[in-house]
Coordinates of C-alpha atoms in Angstrom, one line a residue:
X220 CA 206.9 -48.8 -82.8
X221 CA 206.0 -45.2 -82.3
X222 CA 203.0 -44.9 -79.7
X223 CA 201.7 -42.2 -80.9
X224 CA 198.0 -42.2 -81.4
X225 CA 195.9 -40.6 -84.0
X226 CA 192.8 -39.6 -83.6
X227 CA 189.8 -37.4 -85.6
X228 CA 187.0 -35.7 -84.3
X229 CA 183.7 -37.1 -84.0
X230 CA 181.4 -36.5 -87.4
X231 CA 178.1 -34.8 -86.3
X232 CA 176.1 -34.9 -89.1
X233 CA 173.5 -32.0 -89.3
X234 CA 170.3 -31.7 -91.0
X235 CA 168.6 -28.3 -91.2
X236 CA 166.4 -26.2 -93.9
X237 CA 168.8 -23.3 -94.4
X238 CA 172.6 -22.5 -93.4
X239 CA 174.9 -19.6 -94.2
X240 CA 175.0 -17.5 -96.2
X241 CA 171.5 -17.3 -95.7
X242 CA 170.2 -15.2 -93.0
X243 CA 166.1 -14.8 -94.0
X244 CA 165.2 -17.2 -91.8
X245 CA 166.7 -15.6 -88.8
X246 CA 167.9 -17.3 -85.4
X247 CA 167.9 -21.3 -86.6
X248 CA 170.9 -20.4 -89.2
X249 CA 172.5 -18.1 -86.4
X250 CA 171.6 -20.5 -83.6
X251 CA 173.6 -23.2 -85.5
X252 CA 176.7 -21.3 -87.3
X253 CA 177.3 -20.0 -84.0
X254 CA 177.4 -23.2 -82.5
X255 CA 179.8 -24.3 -85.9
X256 CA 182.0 -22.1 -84.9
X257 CA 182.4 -22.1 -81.5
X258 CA 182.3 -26.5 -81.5
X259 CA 184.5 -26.9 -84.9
X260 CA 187.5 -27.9 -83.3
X261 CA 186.4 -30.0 -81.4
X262 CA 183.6 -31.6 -83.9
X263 CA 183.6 -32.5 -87.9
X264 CA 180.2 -30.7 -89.0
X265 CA 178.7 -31.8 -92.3
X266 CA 175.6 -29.8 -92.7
X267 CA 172.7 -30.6 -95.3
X268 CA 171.0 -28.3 -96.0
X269 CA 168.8 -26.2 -99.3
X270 CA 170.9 -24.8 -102.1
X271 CA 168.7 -21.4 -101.1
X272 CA 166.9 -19.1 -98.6
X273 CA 164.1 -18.8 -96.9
X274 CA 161.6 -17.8 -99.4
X275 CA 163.6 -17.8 -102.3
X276 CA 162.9 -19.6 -105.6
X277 CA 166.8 -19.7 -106.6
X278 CA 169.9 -21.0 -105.5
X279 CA 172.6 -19.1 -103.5
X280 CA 175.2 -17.5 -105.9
X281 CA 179.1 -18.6 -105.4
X282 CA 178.2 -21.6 -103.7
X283 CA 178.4 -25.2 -105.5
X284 CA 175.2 -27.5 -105.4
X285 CA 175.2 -31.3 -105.3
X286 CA 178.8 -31.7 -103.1
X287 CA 180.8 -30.8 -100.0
X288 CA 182.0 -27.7 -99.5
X289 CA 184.3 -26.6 -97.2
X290 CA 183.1 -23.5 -94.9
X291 CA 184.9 -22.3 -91.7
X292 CA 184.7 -24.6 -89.5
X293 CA 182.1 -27.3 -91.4
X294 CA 181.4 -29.1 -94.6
X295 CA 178.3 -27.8 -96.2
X296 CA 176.0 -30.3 -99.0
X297 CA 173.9 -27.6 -100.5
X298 CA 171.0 -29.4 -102.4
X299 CA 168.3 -28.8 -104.5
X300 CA 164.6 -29.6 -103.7
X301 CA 164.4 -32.4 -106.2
X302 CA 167.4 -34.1 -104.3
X303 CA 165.4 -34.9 -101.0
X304 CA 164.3 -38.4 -100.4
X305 CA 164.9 -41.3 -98.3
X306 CA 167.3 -42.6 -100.3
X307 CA 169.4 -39.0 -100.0
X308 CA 169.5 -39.3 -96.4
X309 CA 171.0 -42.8 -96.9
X310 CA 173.2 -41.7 -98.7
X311 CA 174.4 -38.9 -96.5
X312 CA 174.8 -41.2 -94.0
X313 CA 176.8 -43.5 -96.4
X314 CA 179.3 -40.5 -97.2
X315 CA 180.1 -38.5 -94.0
X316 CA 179.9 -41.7 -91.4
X317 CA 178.6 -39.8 -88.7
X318 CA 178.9 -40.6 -85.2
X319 CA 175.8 -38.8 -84.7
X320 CA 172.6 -37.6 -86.7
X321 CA 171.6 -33.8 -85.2
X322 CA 167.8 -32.6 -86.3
X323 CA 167.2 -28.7 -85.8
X324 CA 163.3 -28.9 -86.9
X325 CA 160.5 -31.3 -85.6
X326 CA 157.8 -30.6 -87.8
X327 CA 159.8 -29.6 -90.9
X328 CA 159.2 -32.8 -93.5
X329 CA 162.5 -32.6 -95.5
X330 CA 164.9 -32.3 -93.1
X331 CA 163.5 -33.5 -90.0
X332 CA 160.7 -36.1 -90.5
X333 CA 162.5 -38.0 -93.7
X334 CA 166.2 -38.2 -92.3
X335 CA 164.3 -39.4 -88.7
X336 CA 162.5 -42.4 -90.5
X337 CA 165.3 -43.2 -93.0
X338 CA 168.0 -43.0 -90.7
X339 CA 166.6 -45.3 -88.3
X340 CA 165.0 -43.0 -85.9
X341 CA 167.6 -42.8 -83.3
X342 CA 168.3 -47.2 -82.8
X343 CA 171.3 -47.2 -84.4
X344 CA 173.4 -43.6 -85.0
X345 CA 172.6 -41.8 -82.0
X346 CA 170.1 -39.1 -83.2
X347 CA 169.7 -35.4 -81.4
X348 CA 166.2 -33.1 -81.9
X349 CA 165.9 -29.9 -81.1
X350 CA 162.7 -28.5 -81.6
X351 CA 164.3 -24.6 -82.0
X352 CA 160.9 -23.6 -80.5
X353 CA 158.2 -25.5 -82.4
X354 CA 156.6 -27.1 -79.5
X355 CA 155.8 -23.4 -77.5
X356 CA 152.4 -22.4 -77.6
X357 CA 152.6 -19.8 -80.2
X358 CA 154.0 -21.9 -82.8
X359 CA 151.9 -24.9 -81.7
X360 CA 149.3 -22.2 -82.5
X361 CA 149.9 -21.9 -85.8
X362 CA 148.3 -24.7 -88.3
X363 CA 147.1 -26.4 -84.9
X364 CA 145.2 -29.0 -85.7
X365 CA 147.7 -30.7 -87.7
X366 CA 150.6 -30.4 -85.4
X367 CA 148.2 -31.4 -82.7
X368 CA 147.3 -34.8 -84.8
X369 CA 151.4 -35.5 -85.1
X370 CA 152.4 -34.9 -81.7
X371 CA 149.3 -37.0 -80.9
X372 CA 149.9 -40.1 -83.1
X373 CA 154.1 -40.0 -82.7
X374 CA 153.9 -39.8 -78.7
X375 CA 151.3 -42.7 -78.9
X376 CA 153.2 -45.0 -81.6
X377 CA 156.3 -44.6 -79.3
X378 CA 158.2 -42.8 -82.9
X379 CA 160.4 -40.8 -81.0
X380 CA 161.4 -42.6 -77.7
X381 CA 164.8 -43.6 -79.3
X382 CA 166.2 -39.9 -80.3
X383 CA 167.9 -37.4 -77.8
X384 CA 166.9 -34.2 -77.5
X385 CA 168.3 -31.0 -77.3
X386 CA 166.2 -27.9 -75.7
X387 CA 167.5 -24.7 -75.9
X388 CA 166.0 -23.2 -73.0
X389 CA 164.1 -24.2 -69.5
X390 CA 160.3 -23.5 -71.2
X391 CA 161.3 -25.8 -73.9
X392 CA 163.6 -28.4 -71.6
X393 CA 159.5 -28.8 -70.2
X394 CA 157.7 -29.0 -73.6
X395 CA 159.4 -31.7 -74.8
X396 CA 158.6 -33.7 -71.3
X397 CA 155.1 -32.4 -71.5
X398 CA 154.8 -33.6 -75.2
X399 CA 156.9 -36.9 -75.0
X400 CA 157.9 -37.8 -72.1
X401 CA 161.7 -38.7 -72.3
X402 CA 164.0 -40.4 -69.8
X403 CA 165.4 -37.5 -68.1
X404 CA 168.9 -38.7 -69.4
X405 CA 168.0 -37.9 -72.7
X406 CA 167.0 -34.7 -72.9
X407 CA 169.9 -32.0 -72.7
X408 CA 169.7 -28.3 -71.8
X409 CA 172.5 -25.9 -73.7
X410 CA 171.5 -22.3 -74.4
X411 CA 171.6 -20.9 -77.8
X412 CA 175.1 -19.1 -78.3
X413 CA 174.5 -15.4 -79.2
X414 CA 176.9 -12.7 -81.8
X415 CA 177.6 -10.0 -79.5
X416 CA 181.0 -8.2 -78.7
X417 CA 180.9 -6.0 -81.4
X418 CA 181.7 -2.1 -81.6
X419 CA 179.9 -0.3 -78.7
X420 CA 181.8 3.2 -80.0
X421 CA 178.9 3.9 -83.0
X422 CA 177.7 7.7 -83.2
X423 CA 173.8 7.7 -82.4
X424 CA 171.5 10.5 -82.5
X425 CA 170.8 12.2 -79.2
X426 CA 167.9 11.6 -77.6
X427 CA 165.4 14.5 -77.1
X428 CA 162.5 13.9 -74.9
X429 CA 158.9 13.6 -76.5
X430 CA 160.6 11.3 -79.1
X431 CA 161.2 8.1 -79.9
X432 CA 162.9 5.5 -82.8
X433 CA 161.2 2.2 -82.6
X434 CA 162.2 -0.8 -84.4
X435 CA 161.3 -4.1 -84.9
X436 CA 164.1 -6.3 -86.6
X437 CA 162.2 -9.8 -87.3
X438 CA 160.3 -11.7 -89.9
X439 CA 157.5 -10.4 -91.1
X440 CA 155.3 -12.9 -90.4
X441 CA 152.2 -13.7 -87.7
X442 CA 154.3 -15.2 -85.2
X443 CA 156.2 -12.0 -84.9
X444 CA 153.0 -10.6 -84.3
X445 CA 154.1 -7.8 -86.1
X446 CA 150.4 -6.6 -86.7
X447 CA 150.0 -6.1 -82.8
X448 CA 152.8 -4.2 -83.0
X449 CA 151.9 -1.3 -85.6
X450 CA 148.3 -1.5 -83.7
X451 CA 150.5 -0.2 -79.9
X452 CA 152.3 1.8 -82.0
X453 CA 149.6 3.8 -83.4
X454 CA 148.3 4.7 -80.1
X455 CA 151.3 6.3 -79.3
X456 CA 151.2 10.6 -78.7
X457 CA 154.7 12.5 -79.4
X458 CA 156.8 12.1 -82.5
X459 CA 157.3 8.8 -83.5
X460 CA 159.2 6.5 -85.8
X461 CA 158.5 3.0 -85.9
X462 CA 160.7 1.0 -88.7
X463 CA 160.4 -2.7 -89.7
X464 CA 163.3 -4.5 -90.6
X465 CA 162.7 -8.2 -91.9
X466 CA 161.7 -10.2 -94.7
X467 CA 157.8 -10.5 -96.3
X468 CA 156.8 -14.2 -95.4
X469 CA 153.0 -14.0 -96.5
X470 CA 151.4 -11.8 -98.7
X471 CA 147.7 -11.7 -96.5
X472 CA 149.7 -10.9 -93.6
X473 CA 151.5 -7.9 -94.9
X474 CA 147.9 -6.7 -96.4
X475 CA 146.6 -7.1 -93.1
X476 CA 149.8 -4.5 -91.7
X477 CA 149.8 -2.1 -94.4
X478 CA 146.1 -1.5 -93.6
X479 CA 146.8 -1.1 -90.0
X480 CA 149.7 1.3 -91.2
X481 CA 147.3 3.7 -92.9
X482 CA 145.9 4.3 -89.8
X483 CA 148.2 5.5 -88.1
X484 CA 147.9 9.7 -87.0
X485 CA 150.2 11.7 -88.4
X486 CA 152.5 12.2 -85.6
X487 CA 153.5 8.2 -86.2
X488 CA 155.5 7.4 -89.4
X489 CA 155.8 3.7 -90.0
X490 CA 158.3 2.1 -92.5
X491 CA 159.1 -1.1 -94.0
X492 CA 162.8 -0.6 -94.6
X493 CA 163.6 -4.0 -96.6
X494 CA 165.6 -7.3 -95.4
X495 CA 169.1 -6.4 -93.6
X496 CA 171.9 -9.0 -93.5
X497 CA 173.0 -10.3 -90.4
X498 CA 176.7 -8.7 -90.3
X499 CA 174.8 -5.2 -90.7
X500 CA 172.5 -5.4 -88.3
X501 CA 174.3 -4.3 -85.1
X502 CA 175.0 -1.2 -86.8
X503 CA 171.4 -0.7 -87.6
X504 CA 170.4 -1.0 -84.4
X505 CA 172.4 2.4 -83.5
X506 CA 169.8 4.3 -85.2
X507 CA 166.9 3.6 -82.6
X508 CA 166.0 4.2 -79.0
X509 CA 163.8 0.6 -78.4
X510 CA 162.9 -2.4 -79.9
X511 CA 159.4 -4.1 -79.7
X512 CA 158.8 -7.4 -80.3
X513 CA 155.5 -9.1 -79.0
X514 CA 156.0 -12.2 -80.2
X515 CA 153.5 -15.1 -80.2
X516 CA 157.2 -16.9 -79.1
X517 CA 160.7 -17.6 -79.2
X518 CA 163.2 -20.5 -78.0
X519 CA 165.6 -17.9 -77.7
X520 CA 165.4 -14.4 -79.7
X521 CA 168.7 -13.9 -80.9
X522 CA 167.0 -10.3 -82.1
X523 CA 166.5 -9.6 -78.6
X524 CA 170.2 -10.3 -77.2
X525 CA 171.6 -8.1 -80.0
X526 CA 169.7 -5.3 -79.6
X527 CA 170.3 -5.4 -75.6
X528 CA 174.0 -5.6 -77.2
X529 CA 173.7 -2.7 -79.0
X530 CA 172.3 -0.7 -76.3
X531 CA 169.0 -0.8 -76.7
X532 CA 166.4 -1.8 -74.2
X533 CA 163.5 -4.3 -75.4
X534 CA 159.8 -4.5 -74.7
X535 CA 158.9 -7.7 -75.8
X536 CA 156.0 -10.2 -75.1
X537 CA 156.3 -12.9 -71.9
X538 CA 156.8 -15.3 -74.3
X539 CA 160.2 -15.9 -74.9
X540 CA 163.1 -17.0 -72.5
X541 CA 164.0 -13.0 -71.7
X542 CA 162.0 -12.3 -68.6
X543 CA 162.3 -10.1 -65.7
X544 CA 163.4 -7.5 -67.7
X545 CA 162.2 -4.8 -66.1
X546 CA 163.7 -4.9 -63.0
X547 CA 166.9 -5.5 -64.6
X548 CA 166.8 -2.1 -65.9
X549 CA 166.7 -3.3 -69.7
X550 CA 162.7 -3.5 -70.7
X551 CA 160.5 -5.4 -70.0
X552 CA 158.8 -8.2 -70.9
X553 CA 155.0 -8.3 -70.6
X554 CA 151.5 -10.2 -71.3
X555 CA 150.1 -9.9 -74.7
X556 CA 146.4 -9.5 -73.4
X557 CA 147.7 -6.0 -71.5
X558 CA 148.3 -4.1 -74.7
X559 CA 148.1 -0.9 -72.7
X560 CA 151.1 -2.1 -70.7
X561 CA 153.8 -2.1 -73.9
X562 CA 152.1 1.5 -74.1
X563 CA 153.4 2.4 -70.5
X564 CA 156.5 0.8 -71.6
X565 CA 156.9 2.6 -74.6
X566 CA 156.2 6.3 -73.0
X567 CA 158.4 5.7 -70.4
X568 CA 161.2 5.5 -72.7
X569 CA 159.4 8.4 -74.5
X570 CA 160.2 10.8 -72.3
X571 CA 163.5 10.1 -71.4
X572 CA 166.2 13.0 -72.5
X573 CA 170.1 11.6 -73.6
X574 CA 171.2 11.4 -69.9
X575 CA 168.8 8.8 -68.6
X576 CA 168.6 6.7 -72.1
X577 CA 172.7 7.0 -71.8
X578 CA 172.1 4.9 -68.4
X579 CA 169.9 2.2 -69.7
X580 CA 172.4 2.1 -72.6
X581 CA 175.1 1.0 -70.6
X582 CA 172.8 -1.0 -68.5
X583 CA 171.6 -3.1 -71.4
X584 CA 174.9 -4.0 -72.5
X585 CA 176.0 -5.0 -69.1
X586 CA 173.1 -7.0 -68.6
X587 CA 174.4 -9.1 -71.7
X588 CA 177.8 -9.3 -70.6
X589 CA 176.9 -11.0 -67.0
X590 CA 174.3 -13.5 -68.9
X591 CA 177.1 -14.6 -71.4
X592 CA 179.1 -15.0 -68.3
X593 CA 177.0 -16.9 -66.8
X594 CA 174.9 -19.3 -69.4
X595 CA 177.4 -19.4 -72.8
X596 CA 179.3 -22.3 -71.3
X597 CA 181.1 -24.8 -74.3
X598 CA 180.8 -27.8 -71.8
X599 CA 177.1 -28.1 -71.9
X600 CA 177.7 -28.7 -75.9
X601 CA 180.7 -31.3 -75.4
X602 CA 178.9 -33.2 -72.3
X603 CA 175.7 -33.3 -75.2
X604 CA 177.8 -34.4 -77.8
X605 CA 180.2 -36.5 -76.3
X606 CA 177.1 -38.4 -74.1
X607 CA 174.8 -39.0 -77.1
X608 CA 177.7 -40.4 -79.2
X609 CA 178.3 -42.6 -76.4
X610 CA 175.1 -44.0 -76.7
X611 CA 175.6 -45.7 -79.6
X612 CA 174.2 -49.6 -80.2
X613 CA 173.7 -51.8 -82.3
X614 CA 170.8 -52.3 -84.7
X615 CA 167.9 -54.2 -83.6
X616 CA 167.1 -57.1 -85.4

């Protein structure tokens, strides 16, 4: 008898609101398909998630709805709203026989809350959360008092003292003990893993002192703070370009920046250029000096890591895990009360002529090179993994 052993990989069943090829809803779908790729040897990924993007009232084209569907490295279900139930998730479970159940939402109802209660919560298939930056105090900020009255009621009914939990950074490693109080064992730390690598070679106009190309590649949306953004902007002197690359998410909001837009001087020009696929955006980048970004907050900003990538040095808000920037040599990363200090930021890099911006160039992308180096590391996925699907047990009766 031959004693040779076959074995398969563990099934991680995923739940999340949107997956390739949608990219409107920006670093979740990155966050994960990068994680897909990077972990599909080693892991059987079957992801659930909407037949459509983020915002969209229609279904992806070329992709089929209602089954699996092999792509790369995972198995995708895309489904349609009316699809979603308790008795869905059930049957997920049923088909895929996971090992373990992994959550990339807390708050969102479909494919966080539902599959936590129907799937048992965490008691019996070992069940990983990652907040993907709901629980920082931007977000929290946003529709407050009913995220307030959740985190309230499920910390005091004990709902989620079963589940595992994944942060993606050390702000969010404490918000989840600040907010629920885990064992220490069960909450995992493994940094988002970023896109970068990619051609460094791309013609880009020289820069001339007095000028500068600002952009802002993100969601249009109040968390972005994308208002406080055209607001610094307008108070800049020189010439001036200041495009915005992202979808529309709400209607008021975009009002609220298109006023703020006309009045602007006319030494400022400020565009809405559209929605840009992922795969195109490094090249887009080339065309500007800086991006801004004060963001009300980010688990990660996979925005920010790319246009570091791409050469580019960021001023962004204090908010996100990017911090000590400025000493670095690649931005700078600052209060949102001290508007005047993105200002100082922003002139700096004003009036810089090609030579020095050709310095900070290179530094940004060396600055992303030593942090991959140092914080993409594969084992802190497989020891997450590998120690929640060892956690297994039975059903309580």
């Amino acid at each position: 008898m031959s004693n040779l052993k076959i074995t398969r990989k563990p099934v991680i069943l995923v739940f999340v609101r949107y997956y390739l090829p949608g990219y409107r809803a920006g670093g979740p779908v990155r966050s994960l398909s990068n994680l897909v790729r990077a972990l599909g040897s080693a892991y059987d990924f079957r992801v659930v998630c909407f037949d459509r993007d983020h915002g969209t009232n229609h279904p992806h084209l070329n992709v089929p709805v209602g089954q699996w569907h092999r792509q790369g490295e995972a198995r995708i279900r895309y489904s349609a709203p009316h699809e979603l139930g308790f008795a869905f998730c059930r049957r997920m479970v049923l088909e895929t026989g996971p090992d373990m159940i992994y959550l990339n939402s807390l708050f969102d109802r479909a494919f966080s809350m539902i599959p936590f209660l129907a799937l048992g919560r965490g008691r019996g298939t070992p069940m990983l959360l990652t907040p993907r930056g709901e629980l920082s105090p931007g977000a929290l900020g946003l529709k407050a008092g009913r995220k307030r009255l959740f985190l309230s009621v499920s910390r005091a009914a004990g709902l989620y003292n079963d589940v595992h939990w994944h942060a993606c950074s050390r702000p969010e490693s404490d918000q989840v003990q600040r907010f629920f109080s885990p064992e220490k064992s069960r909450v995992f730390l493994a940094s988002n893993l970023p896109e970068i690598g990619q051609n460094h070679t791309q013609g880009r106009a020289t820069k001339q002192p007095g000028k500068l190309r600002i952009v802002l590649a993100a969601r249009i949306a109040p968390m972005k703070n994308t208002l406080a953004a055209i607001r610094m902007v307008g108070k800049l002197s020189g010439t001036v370009e200041f495009d915005l690359w992202g979808p529309l998410e709400d209607k008021v909001y975009w009002d609220a920046c298109q006023q703020q837009i006309s009045l602007v001087p006319p030494n400022i020009t400020v565009r809405y250029r559209g929605e840009v696929e992922h795969e195109k955006l490094h090249a887009l980048l080339h065309e500007y000096d800086v991006m801004l970004l004060p963001t009300l907050g980010e688990n990660f900003g996979h925005a920010i890591i790319e246009a570091l990538d791409a050469g580019l040095p960021v001023v962004i808000s204090d908010r996100t895990p990017w911090r000590n920037l400025k000493q670095a040599g690649v931005g700078a990363d600052l209060p949102l009360e001290d508007e005047a200090a993105f200002l100082r930021e922003l002139v700096r890099y004003q009036t810089m002529d090609e030579s020095r911006m050709a310095t900070v160039r290179d530094t940004c992308r060396h600055y992303v090179a030593a942090w991959c180096a140092n914080n993409t590391n594969l084992d802190d996925y497989h020891n997450m993994f590998d120690a929640v699907i060892a956690s297994r047990q039975p059903l309580c009766k």
